[in-house]
Every structure is written in structure tokens, then in C-alpha cells.
Coordinates of N, CA and C and ligand atoms in Angstrom, one line a residue:
M1 N 16.6 -6.1 -21.6 CA 15.3 -6.3 -21.0 C 14.7 -4.9 -20.7
E2 N 13.4 -4.8 -21.0 CA 12.7 -3.5 -20.7 C 12.6 -3.2 -19.2
K3 N 12.9 -1.9 -18.9 CA 12.9 -1.6 -17.4 C 11.4 -1.5 -16.9
K4 N 11.2 -2.1 -15.7 CA 9.9 -2.1 -15.2 C 9.7 -0.9 -14.3
L5 N 8.4 -0.4 -14.2 CA 8.1 0.7 -13.3 C 7.4 0.1 -12.1
N6 N 8.1 0.1 -11.0 CA 7.5 -0.5 -9.8 C 7.4 0.5 -8.7
I7 N 6.1 0.8 -8.3 CA 5.8 1.9 -7.4 C 5.3 1.3 -6.1
V8 N 5.8 1.8 -5.0 CA 5.2 1.5 -3.6 C 4.3 2.7 -3.3
L9 N 3.0 2.4 -3.2 CA 2.1 3.5 -2.7 C 1.8 3.3 -1.2
F10 N 2.2 4.3 -0.5 CA 2.4 4.2 0.9 C 1.5 5.3 1.6
G11 N 1.1 5.0 2.9 CA 0.4 5.9 3.7 C -0.4 5.2 4.7
P12 N -0.9 6.0 5.7 CA -1.7 5.4 6.8 C -3.0 4.9 6.2
P13 N -3.8 4.1 7.0 CA -5.1 3.6 6.6 C -6.0 4.8 6.2
G14 N -6.6 4.7 5.0 CA -7.5 5.8 4.6 C -6.8 7.0 3.9
A15 N -5.5 6.8 3.6 CA -4.7 7.9 3.0 C -5.1 8.1 1.5
G16 N -5.7 7.1 0.9 CA -6.0 7.2 -0.5 C -5.3 6.3 -1.4
K17 N -4.7 5.3 -0.7 CA -3.8 4.3 -1.5 C -4.7 3.6 -2.6
G18 N -5.8 3.0 -2.1 CA -6.6 2.2 -3.0 C -7.2 3.1 -4.1
T19 N -7.7 4.3 -3.7 CA -8.3 5.3 -4.6 C -7.3 5.7 -5.7
Q20 N -6.1 6.0 -5.3 CA -5.1 6.5 -6.3 C -4.5 5.4 -7.1
S21 N -4.4 4.2 -6.5 CA -3.9 3.0 -7.3 C -4.7 2.8 -8.5
A22 N -6.1 2.8 -8.3 CA -7.0 2.5 -9.4 C -6.7 3.5 -10.6
M23 N -6.3 4.7 -10.3 CA -6.1 5.7 -11.4 C -4.7 5.5 -12.0
L24 N -3.7 5.2 -11.1 CA -2.3 5.0 -11.6 C -2.2 3.7 -12.5
I25 N -2.9 2.7 -12.1 CA -2.8 1.4 -13.0 C -3.4 1.7 -14.3
E26 N -4.4 2.5 -14.4 CA -5.1 2.8 -15.7 C -4.1 3.6 -16.5
K27 N -3.4 4.6 -15.9 CA -2.5 5.5 -16.7 C -1.3 4.8 -17.1
Y28 N -0.6 4.0 -16.2 CA 0.7 3.4 -16.5 C 0.6 2.0 -16.9
K29 N -0.6 1.4 -17.0 CA -0.8 0.0 -17.4 C 0.0 -1.0 -16.5
L30 N -0.1 -0.8 -15.2 CA 0.6 -1.6 -14.2 C -0.3 -2.6 -13.6
I31 N 0.3 -3.6 -13.0 CA -0.5 -4.6 -12.2 C -0.7 -4.1 -10.8
H32 N -1.9 -4.2 -10.3 CA -2.2 -3.7 -8.9 C -2.0 -4.8 -7.9
L33 N -1.1 -4.7 -6.9 CA -1.0 -5.7 -5.9 C -1.4 -5.1 -4.6
S34 N -2.6 -5.3 -4.1 CA -3.1 -4.8 -2.8 C -3.2 -5.9 -1.8
T35 N -2.3 -6.0 -0.8 CA -2.4 -7.1 0.1 C -3.8 -7.0 0.9
G36 N -4.3 -5.8 1.1 CA -5.6 -5.7 1.7 C -6.7 -6.4 0.9
D37 N -6.7 -6.1 -0.4 CA -7.7 -6.7 -1.3 C -7.5 -8.2 -1.4
I38 N -6.3 -8.7 -1.4 CA -6.1 -10.1 -1.5 C -6.6 -10.8 -0.2
L39 N -6.3 -10.1 0.9 CA -6.8 -10.7 2.2 C -8.3 -10.7 2.3
R40 N -8.9 -9.6 1.8 CA -10.4 -9.6 1.8 C -11.0 -10.6 0.9
G41 N -10.3 -10.9 -0.2 CA -10.7 -12.0 -1.1 C -10.7 -13.4 -0.4
E42 N -9.6 -13.6 0.4 CA -9.5 -14.8 1.2 C -10.6 -14.9 2.2
I43 N -10.9 -13.8 2.9 CA -12.0 -13.8 3.9 C -13.3 -14.1 3.2
A44 N -13.6 -13.5 2.1 CA -14.8 -13.7 1.4 C -14.9 -15.2 0.9
A45 N -13.8 -15.8 0.6 CA -13.8 -17.2 0.1 C -13.8 -18.2 1.3
G46 N -13.7 -17.6 2.5 CA -13.8 -18.5 3.7 C -12.6 -19.5 3.9
T47 N -11.4 -19.1 3.3 CA -10.3 -20.0 3.4 C -9.7 -19.9 4.9
T48 N -8.8 -20.9 5.2 CA -8.2 -20.9 6.5 C -7.4 -19.6 6.7
L49 N -6.7 -19.2 5.7 CA -5.9 -18.0 5.8 C -6.8 -16.8 6.0
G50 N -7.9 -16.8 5.3 CA -8.9 -15.7 5.5 C -9.4 -15.6 6.9
L51 N -9.7 -16.8 7.5 CA -10.3 -16.8 8.8 C -9.3 -16.2 9.8
E52 N -8.0 -16.7 9.7 CA -6.9 -16.2 10.6 C -6.8 -14.6 10.4
A53 N -6.8 -14.2 9.1 CA -6.5 -12.8 8.8 C -7.7 -12.0 9.4
K54 N -8.9 -12.5 9.3 CA -10.1 -11.7 9.8 C -10.0 -11.4 11.3
G55 N -9.5 -12.4 12.0 CA -9.3 -12.1 13.5 C -8.4 -11.0 13.8
L56 N -7.3 -10.8 13.0 CA -6.4 -9.8 13.2 C -6.9 -8.4 12.6
I57 N -7.4 -8.5 11.4 CA -7.9 -7.2 10.7 C -9.0 -6.6 11.6
D58 N -9.9 -7.4 12.1 CA -11.0 -6.9 12.9 C -10.5 -6.3 14.3
K59 N -9.3 -6.5 14.6 CA -8.7 -5.8 15.8 C -7.9 -4.6 15.4
G60 N -7.7 -4.4 14.1 CA -6.8 -3.3 13.6 C -5.4 -3.7 13.6
L61 N -5.1 -5.0 13.7 CA -3.6 -5.5 13.8 C -3.2 -5.9 12.4
L62 N -1.9 -5.9 12.2 CA -1.3 -6.4 11.0 C -1.3 -7.9 10.9
V63 N -1.4 -8.5 9.7 CA -1.3 -9.9 9.5 C 0.2 -10.3 9.5
P64 N 0.6 -11.5 9.9 CA 2.1 -11.9 9.9 C 2.8 -11.6 8.6
D65 N 4.0 -11.2 8.7 CA 4.9 -10.9 7.5 C 4.9 -12.1 6.6
T66 N 5.1 -13.3 7.1 CA 5.3 -14.5 6.2 C 4.1 -14.7 5.3
V67 N 2.9 -14.4 5.9 CA 1.7 -14.6 5.1 C 1.7 -13.7 3.9
V68 N 1.9 -12.4 4.2 CA 1.7 -11.4 3.1 C 2.9 -11.5 2.1
I69 N 4.1 -11.9 2.5 CA 5.2 -12.0 1.6 C 4.9 -13.1 0.6
G70 N 4.4 -14.3 1.2 CA 4.1 -15.4 0.3 C 3.0 -15.0 -0.8
M71 N 2.1 -14.2 -0.3 CA 1.0 -13.8 -1.3 C 1.6 -13.0 -2.4
I72 N 2.5 -12.1 -2.1 CA 3.1 -11.2 -3.1 C 4.0 -12.0 -4.0
E73 N 4.8 -12.9 -3.5 CA 5.6 -13.8 -4.3 C 4.8 -14.5 -5.4
N74 N 3.7 -15.0 -5.0 CA 2.8 -15.7 -6.0 C 2.4 -14.8 -7.1
K75 N 1.9 -13.6 -6.7 CA 1.4 -12.6 -7.7 C 2.5 -12.1 -8.6
L76 N 3.8 -12.0 -8.1 CA 4.9 -11.6 -9.0 C 5.1 -12.6 -10.1
D77 N 5.1 -13.9 -9.6 CA 5.4 -15.0 -10.6 C 4.2 -15.2 -11.5
N78 N 3.0 -14.9 -11.1 CA 1.9 -15.1 -12.0 C 1.8 -13.9 -13.1
N79 N 2.6 -12.8 -12.8 CA 2.5 -11.7 -13.7 C 3.9 -11.3 -14.2
A80 N 4.7 -12.3 -14.5 CA 6.1 -12.1 -14.8 C 6.3 -11.1 -16.0
D81 N 5.4 -11.0 -16.9 CA 5.6 -10.2 -18.1 C 5.0 -8.8 -18.0
A82 N 4.6 -8.4 -16.8 CA 3.9 -7.1 -16.5 C 4.9 -6.0 -16.8
K83 N 4.4 -4.8 -17.2 CA 5.3 -3.6 -17.4 C 5.8 -3.1 -16.0
G84 N 5.1 -3.5 -15.0 CA 5.5 -3.1 -13.6 C 4.3 -3.3 -12.7
F85 N 4.5 -2.9 -11.4 CA 3.6 -3.2 -10.4 C 3.3 -2.0 -9.5
I86 N 2.1 -1.9 -9.0 CA 1.9 -0.9 -7.9 C 1.6 -1.7 -6.6
F87 N 2.5 -1.6 -5.7 CA 2.4 -2.2 -4.4 C 1.5 -1.3 -3.5
D88 N 0.3 -1.7 -3.2 CA -0.6 -0.9 -2.4 C -0.9 -1.5 -1.1
G89 N -0.3 -0.9 0.0 CA -0.5 -1.4 1.3 C 0.5 -2.5 1.6
F90 N 1.6 -2.6 0.8 CA 2.7 -3.5 1.0 C 3.9 -2.8 0.5
P91 N 5.0 -2.8 1.1 CA 5.3 -3.4 2.4 C 4.7 -2.5 3.6
R92 N 4.5 -3.2 4.7 CA 4.0 -2.5 5.9 C 4.9 -2.6 7.1
T93 N 6.0 -3.4 6.9 CA 7.0 -3.5 8.0 C 8.4 -3.5 7.3
V94 N 9.4 -3.3 8.1 CA 10.8 -3.3 7.5 C 11.1 -4.7 7.0
A95 N 10.6 -5.7 7.7 CA 10.9 -7.1 7.2 C 10.2 -7.3 5.8
Q96 N 9.0 -6.8 5.7 CA 8.4 -6.9 4.4 C 9.1 -6.2 3.3
A97 N 9.7 -5.0 3.6 CA 10.4 -4.2 2.6 C 11.7 -4.9 2.2
R98 N 12.3 -5.5 3.2 CA 13.6 -6.2 2.8 C 13.2 -7.4 1.9
A99 N 12.2 -8.1 2.3 CA 11.8 -9.3 1.5 C 11.4 -8.9 0.1
L100 N 10.7 -7.7 0.0 CA 10.3 -7.3 -1.4 C 11.5 -6.9 -2.2
D101 N 12.5 -6.2 -1.6 CA 13.7 -5.9 -2.4 C 14.4 -7.2 -2.9
K102 N 14.4 -8.2 -2.0 CA 15.0 -9.5 -2.4 C 14.2 -10.2 -3.6
L103 N 12.9 -10.2 -3.4 CA 12.1 -10.9 -4.4 C 12.3 -10.2 -5.8
L104 N 12.4 -8.8 -5.8 CA 12.5 -8.1 -7.0 C 13.9 -8.3 -7.6
A105 N 14.9 -8.2 -6.7 CA 16.3 -8.4 -7.2 C 16.5 -9.7 -7.8
D106 N 15.9 -10.8 -7.2 CA 16.0 -12.1 -7.8 C 15.4 -12.2 -9.2
R107 N 14.5 -11.3 -9.5 CA 13.8 -11.2 -10.8 C 14.4 -10.1 -11.7
G108 N 15.5 -9.6 -11.3 CA 16.2 -8.6 -12.1 C 15.6 -7.2 -12.2
T109 N 14.8 -6.9 -11.1 CA 14.2 -5.6 -11.1 C 14.3 -5.0 -9.7
G110 N 13.6 -3.8 -9.5 CA 13.7 -3.2 -8.1 C 12.6 -2.2 -8.0
I111 N 12.5 -1.5 -6.9 CA 11.5 -0.5 -6.7 C 12.0 0.8 -7.4
T112 N 11.1 1.5 -8.1 CA 11.5 2.7 -8.8 C 11.3 3.9 -7.8
V113 N 10.1 3.9 -7.1 CA 9.8 5.0 -6.3 C 8.8 4.6 -5.2
M114 N 8.9 5.3 -4.0 CA 7.9 5.1 -3.0 C 7.2 6.4 -2.8
L115 N 5.9 6.4 -3.1 CA 5.1 7.6 -3.0 C 4.3 7.5 -1.7
A116 N 4.6 8.5 -0.8 CA 4.1 8.4 0.6 C 3.0 9.5 0.7
L117 N 1.8 9.1 0.8 CA 0.6 10.0 1.0 C 0.5 10.4 2.5
E118 N 0.5 11.7 2.8 CA 0.4 12.2 4.2 C -1.0 12.8 4.4
V119 N -1.7 12.3 5.4 CA -3.0 12.8 5.8 C -3.1 12.8 7.3
D120 N -3.7 13.9 7.9 CA -3.7 14.0 9.4 C -4.7 13.0 9.9
D121 N -4.5 12.6 11.2 CA -5.3 11.5 11.9 C -6.8 11.8 11.9
E122 N -7.2 13.1 12.1 CA -8.6 13.5 12.1 C -9.3 13.2 10.8
E123 N -8.6 13.6 9.7 CA -9.2 13.3 8.4 C -9.3 11.8 8.1
L124 N -8.3 11.1 8.5 CA -8.3 9.6 8.3 C -9.5 9.0 9.0
M125 N -9.8 9.4 10.2 CA -10.9 8.9 11.0 C -12.2 9.2 10.2
T126 N -12.4 10.4 9.8 CA -13.6 10.8 9.0 C -13.8 10.0 7.8
R127 N -12.7 9.8 7.0 CA -12.8 9.1 5.7 C -13.2 7.6 6.0
L128 N -12.5 7.0 7.0 CA -12.7 5.6 7.2 C -14.1 5.3 7.7
L129 N -14.6 6.1 8.7 CA -15.9 5.9 9.2 C -16.9 6.1 8.1
S130 N -16.7 7.1 7.2 CA -17.6 7.3 6.1 C -17.6 6.1 5.1
R131 N -16.4 5.6 4.8 CA -16.3 4.4 4.0 C -17.0 3.2 4.6
G132 N -16.8 3.1 6.0 CA -17.5 2.0 6.7 C -19.0 2.0 6.5
K133 N -19.6 3.2 6.5 CA -21.0 3.3 6.4 C -21.5 2.8 5.0
M134 N -20.6 3.1 4.0 CA -21.0 2.7 2.6 C -20.7 1.2 2.3
S135 N -19.5 0.8 2.7 CA -19.0 -0.5 2.3 C -19.3 -1.6 3.3
G136 N -19.6 -1.2 4.5 CA -19.8 -2.3 5.6 C -18.5 -3.0 6.0
R137 N -17.4 -2.5 5.6 CA -16.1 -3.1 6.0 C -16.0 -3.1 7.5
S138 N -15.7 -4.3 8.1 CA -15.8 -4.5 9.5 C -14.7 -3.6 10.2
D139 N -13.5 -3.5 9.6 CA -12.5 -2.7 10.2 C -12.6 -1.2 10.1
D140 N -13.7 -0.8 9.4 CA -14.0 0.7 9.3 C -15.1 1.2 10.1
Q141 N -15.6 0.3 11.0 CA -16.9 0.7 11.7 C -16.6 1.4 13.1
D142 N -15.5 1.0 13.8 CA -15.4 1.3 15.2 C -14.2 2.3 15.3
P143 N -14.4 3.5 15.9 CA -13.2 4.4 16.1 C -12.1 3.8 16.8
T144 N -12.3 2.8 17.8 CA -11.2 2.2 18.5 C -10.4 1.4 17.6
I145 N -11.0 0.6 16.7 CA -10.3 -0.2 15.8 C -9.5 0.7 14.8
I146 N -10.1 1.7 14.4 CA -9.3 2.7 13.5 C -8.1 3.3 14.2
E147 N -8.3 3.6 15.5 CA -7.2 4.2 16.2 C -6.1 3.1 16.3
N148 N -6.4 1.9 16.5 CA -5.4 0.8 16.6 C -4.7 0.7 15.2
R149 N -5.4 0.8 14.1 CA -4.8 0.7 12.8 C -3.8 1.9 12.6
I150 N -4.2 3.1 13.1 CA -3.3 4.2 13.0 C -2.0 4.0 13.9
K151 N -2.2 3.4 15.1 CA -1.1 3.1 16.0 C -0.2 2.1 15.3
E152 N -0.7 1.0 14.8 CA 0.1 0.0 14.1 C 0.9 0.7 13.0
Y153 N 0.3 1.6 12.2 CA 1.0 2.3 11.2 C 2.1 3.1 11.7
N154 N 1.9 3.9 12.8 CA 2.9 4.7 13.4 C 4.1 3.9 13.9
N155 N 3.8 2.7 14.6 CA 4.8 1.9 15.2 C 5.6 1.1 14.2
K156 N 4.9 0.4 13.3 CA 5.5 -0.6 12.4 C 5.7 -0.2 11.0
T157 N 4.9 0.7 10.5 CA 4.9 1.0 9.0 C 5.6 2.3 8.7
A158 N 5.3 3.4 9.5 CA 5.9 4.7 9.2 C 7.5 4.6 9.2
P159 N 8.2 3.8 10.0 CA 9.6 3.7 9.9 C 10.1 3.3 8.5
L160 N 9.3 2.8 7.6 CA 9.7 2.4 6.3 C 10.1 3.7 5.4
K161 N 9.5 4.8 5.8 CA 9.9 6.0 5.1 C 11.4 6.2 5.2
D162 N 12.0 5.9 6.3 CA 13.5 6.0 6.4 C 14.2 5.0 5.5
Y163 N 13.6 3.8 5.5 CA 14.2 2.7 4.7 C 14.3 3.2 3.2
Y164 N 13.2 3.8 2.7 CA 13.3 4.2 1.3 C 14.0 5.5 1.1
R165 N 14.0 6.4 2.2 CA 14.7 7.7 2.1 C 16.2 7.3 1.9
E166 N 16.7 6.3 2.7 CA 18.1 6.0 2.5 C 18.5 5.5 1.1
Q167 N 17.5 4.9 0.4 CA 17.7 4.5 -1.0 C 17.4 5.6 -2.0
N168 N 17.1 6.8 -1.4 CA 16.8 8.0 -2.2 C 15.5 7.7 -3.1
K169 N 14.6 7.0 -2.6 CA 13.4 6.6 -3.4 C 12.1 7.2 -2.8
L170 N 12.2 7.9 -1.7 CA 11.0 8.4 -1.0 C 10.5 9.7 -1.6
R171 N 9.2 9.8 -2.0 CA 8.6 11.1 -2.4 C 7.4 11.3 -1.5
V172 N 7.4 12.4 -0.7 CA 6.3 12.7 0.2 C 5.3 13.5 -0.5
I173 N 4.0 13.1 -0.5 CA 2.9 13.8 -1.2 C 1.8 14.2 -0.2
N174 N 1.3 15.4 -0.3 CA 0.2 15.8 0.5 C -1.1 15.1 0.0
G175 N -1.7 14.2 0.9 CA -2.8 13.4 0.5 C -4.2 14.1 0.9
V176 N -4.1 15.4 1.2 CA -5.4 16.1 1.5 C -5.6 17.1 0.4
G177 N -6.9 17.0 -0.2 CA -7.2 17.9 -1.3 C -8.0 17.0 -2.3
S178 N -8.2 17.6 -3.5 CA -9.1 16.8 -4.5 C -8.3 15.6 -5.0
I179 N -9.1 14.5 -5.2 CA -8.5 13.3 -5.7 C -7.7 13.5 -7.0
D180 N -8.3 14.4 -7.9 CA -7.6 14.7 -9.2 C -6.3 15.4 -9.0
D181 N -6.3 16.4 -8.1 CA -5.1 17.2 -7.8 C -4.0 16.3 -7.3
I182 N -4.4 15.4 -6.3 CA -3.4 14.5 -5.7 C -2.8 13.5 -6.8
F183 N -3.7 13.1 -7.6 CA -3.3 12.2 -8.7 C -2.3 12.9 -9.6
N184 N -2.5 14.1 -10.0 CA -1.6 14.9 -10.8 C -0.2 15.0 -10.2
T185 N -0.2 15.3 -8.9 CA 1.1 15.4 -8.1 C 1.8 14.0 -8.1
L186 N 1.0 12.9 -7.9 CA 1.7 11.6 -7.9 C 2.3 11.3 -9.3
C187 N 1.5 11.7 -10.4 CA 2.1 11.4 -11.7 C 3.3 12.1 -12.0
S188 N 3.4 13.4 -11.5 CA 4.6 14.2 -11.7 C 5.8 13.5 -11.0
A189 N 5.5 13.0 -9.8 CA 6.6 12.4 -9.0 C 7.1 11.1 -9.7
V190 N 6.1 10.3 -10.3 CA 6.4 9.1 -11.0 C 7.3 9.4 -12.2
E191 N 6.9 10.5 -12.9 CA 7.6 10.7 -14.2 C 9.0 11.3 -13.9
R192 N 9.2 12.0 -12.8 CA 10.5 12.5 -12.4 C 11.4 11.3 -12.0
S193 N 10.8 10.4 -11.3 CA 11.6 9.2 -10.8 C 11.9 8.3 -11.9
S194 N 11.0 8.1 -12.9 CA 11.3 7.1 -13.9 C 12.4 7.6 -14.8
V195 N 12.6 8.9 -15.0 CA 13.7 9.4 -15.8 C 15.0 9.3 -15.0
A196 N 14.8 9.4 -13.7 CA 16.0 9.5 -12.8 C 16.7 8.2 -12.7
V197 N 16.0 7.1 -12.9 CA 16.7 5.8 -12.6 C 17.3 5.2 -13.9
Ligands
LIG201 P1 -5.8 -2.0 3.3 O1 -6.7 -2.7 2.5 O2 -4.4 -1.8 2.8 O3 -6.6 -0.7 3.6 P2 -6.5 0.7 4.1 O4 -5.0 1.1 4.5 O5 -7.5 0.8 5.2 O6 -7.0 1.7 3.0 P3 -6.6 2.6 1.8 O7 -5.5 3.5 2.2 O8 -6.3 1.7 0.6 O9 -7.9 3.3 1.5 P4 -8.2 4.6 0.7 O10 -7.4 5.6 1.5 O11 -8.0 4.5 -0.7 O12 -5.6 -2.8 4.7 C1 -6.6 -3.3 5.5 C2 -6.0 -4.3 6.6 O13 -5.4 -5.5 6.0 C3 -4.9 -3.7 7.5 O14 -5.4 -3.0 8.6 C4 -4.2 -5.0 7.9 O15 -4.8 -5.6 9.0 C5 -4.3 -5.9 6.7 N1 -3.1 -5.8 5.8 C6 -3.1 -5.3 4.5 N2 -1.9 -5.4 4.0 C7 -1.0 -5.9 5.0 C8 0.4 -6.1 5.0 N3 1.2 -5.8 4.0 N4 0.9 -6.6 6.2 C9 0.1 -6.9 7.2 N5 -1.2 -6.7 7.2 C10 -1.8 -6.2 6.1 O16 -9.7 5.0 1.0 C11 -10.2 5.4 2.2 C12 -11.4 6.3 2.0 O17 -11.0 7.7 1.8 C13 -12.3 5.9 0.8 O18 -13.7 6.0 1.2 C14 -12.0 7.0 -0.2 O19 -13.1 7.3 -1.1 C15 -11.6 8.2 0.6 N6 -10.7 9.1 0.0 C16 -9.6 8.7 -0.8 N7 -8.9 9.8 -1.2 C17 -9.6 10.9 -0.7 C18 -9.4 12.4 -0.8 N8 -8.4 12.9 -1.5 N9 -10.3 13.2 -0.1 C19 -11.4 12.6 0.6 N10 -11.6 11.3 0.7 C20 -10.7 10.5 0.0

């Protein structure tokens, strides 16, 4: 069976996950799985799940693990023939990371590499408020909500770096600089990791 390239793109809110995913899927022909995009789709469609998620997202809180794990499982099964996946904004808790490892192992594959974008809090705030002005995204409008998102990241999501470090899959990348330079650094890390596994 052909080996899949499965990338976790990781970082605090506004680190460039969505931006870089768009370029990585184009280059490596992967399927993009963004839990944030899926949740925003549910909100736009006015589903029950979307309504529940909106209440949490607008406070800067994470959506329950069971909800996002179920969404990812569906997407994996709907794209069983893919060359690989980019997990953008997922996993965000250790429970989600364990569930993802199990879902992939059950399908005969696993995570190739976790690319962790690092950006300081001040730069994150500037980027998100500026995206909020252009996109109108409700969670990007208010500095207090953005601070909550950064707190949620530090408390629940940042510990995942240790989870992947223990598996020798963590690659830390400076997320400040030009989008193209960061992209080139990410590609070098992907290529080193795919030959290493
Ligand atoms: P997400 O949709 O994942 O969004 P995000 O973390 O806010 O943004 P992202 O990191 O993709 O944005 P990017 O930097 O590319 O999550 C939204 C919410 O959904 C969460 O708060 C949570 O409530 C919920 N959720 C999602 N997944 C979940 C999960 N697994 N479990 C529980 N809850 C979950 O872009 C930011 C801006 O920076 C853009 O304007 C971009 O143009 C700019 N930018 C990018 N790179 C730049 C660079 N190098 N220099 C300057 N600007 C740059």
C-alpha cells in the first residue's frame, strides 16, 4: 500500500495555519481538514451543531472533543483514497491527538510530522484584528475574545507539542516573516520527515 503523507499543522490562533495549508495542499496534493472551516460551514448552514459551536467560538472557547473527533472521522472515511491529509487546527487537545492516532492506526496509517508555527502574542493580536476587519469573523473582532483564544491555546493545545515530541514528530518553525519564506521552511521540514519515516 502507498504510504500516506499526513501533516498536523499546529500553532496558536492566527499563526498562519490556514494560510500555509492552502499552499501545502496545492504542492503535495493533500486533502485539507480544517475543523475551524468545518465548524464555520455548520454555523453558516444554521445546523444545531453550528448553533452550539457558535456560542463557544464567540467566547474564544474550544468546541467539545467528541464533536470535532466525529467530524474528522467522517472526513477520513469520505476521502479514503487520498494521498494524505493536512490537519489544520486539529488536534487541539491531548484527547483529540490520542483519538486521531487511533483513527489513523485503524486505517493502516499515522501522522508523518507535526509542523508547529511559532508567533508571539502581540503579532497574533495584530493579525487577527486585521483579519476581523476584512472577513467580519465574529471571533476576530474583540481583543478580549482573542486573548481567551490564546489562553485556551496555552492551557489545552500547547501541551500537544510534548505529545508529538515524544513520538519524534515535532518540527518547530518560526511563523514570523514572509509567507513564502515560511512556506519554503515548512516544505523542507516535510521533505526531511517523509524520507525519515
Ligand atoms: P480556526 O479556524 O482553526 O482558526 P484560527 O486558529 O483562528 O486561525 P488560523 O491559524 O488558521 O489563521 P491564519 O493564521 O492562517 O479556529 C477557530 C475556532 O474554532 C477556535 O477558536 C475554536 O473555538 C474552534 N475550533 C476549531 N478547531 C477546533 C478543535 N479541533 N477543537 C475544538 N475547537 C475547535 O490567519 C490569520 C491571519 O494572519 C490572516 O489574516 C493571514 O492573512 C495572516 N497571516 C498569515 N500568515 C502571515 C504572515 N506570515 N505574516 C503576516 N500575516 C500573516
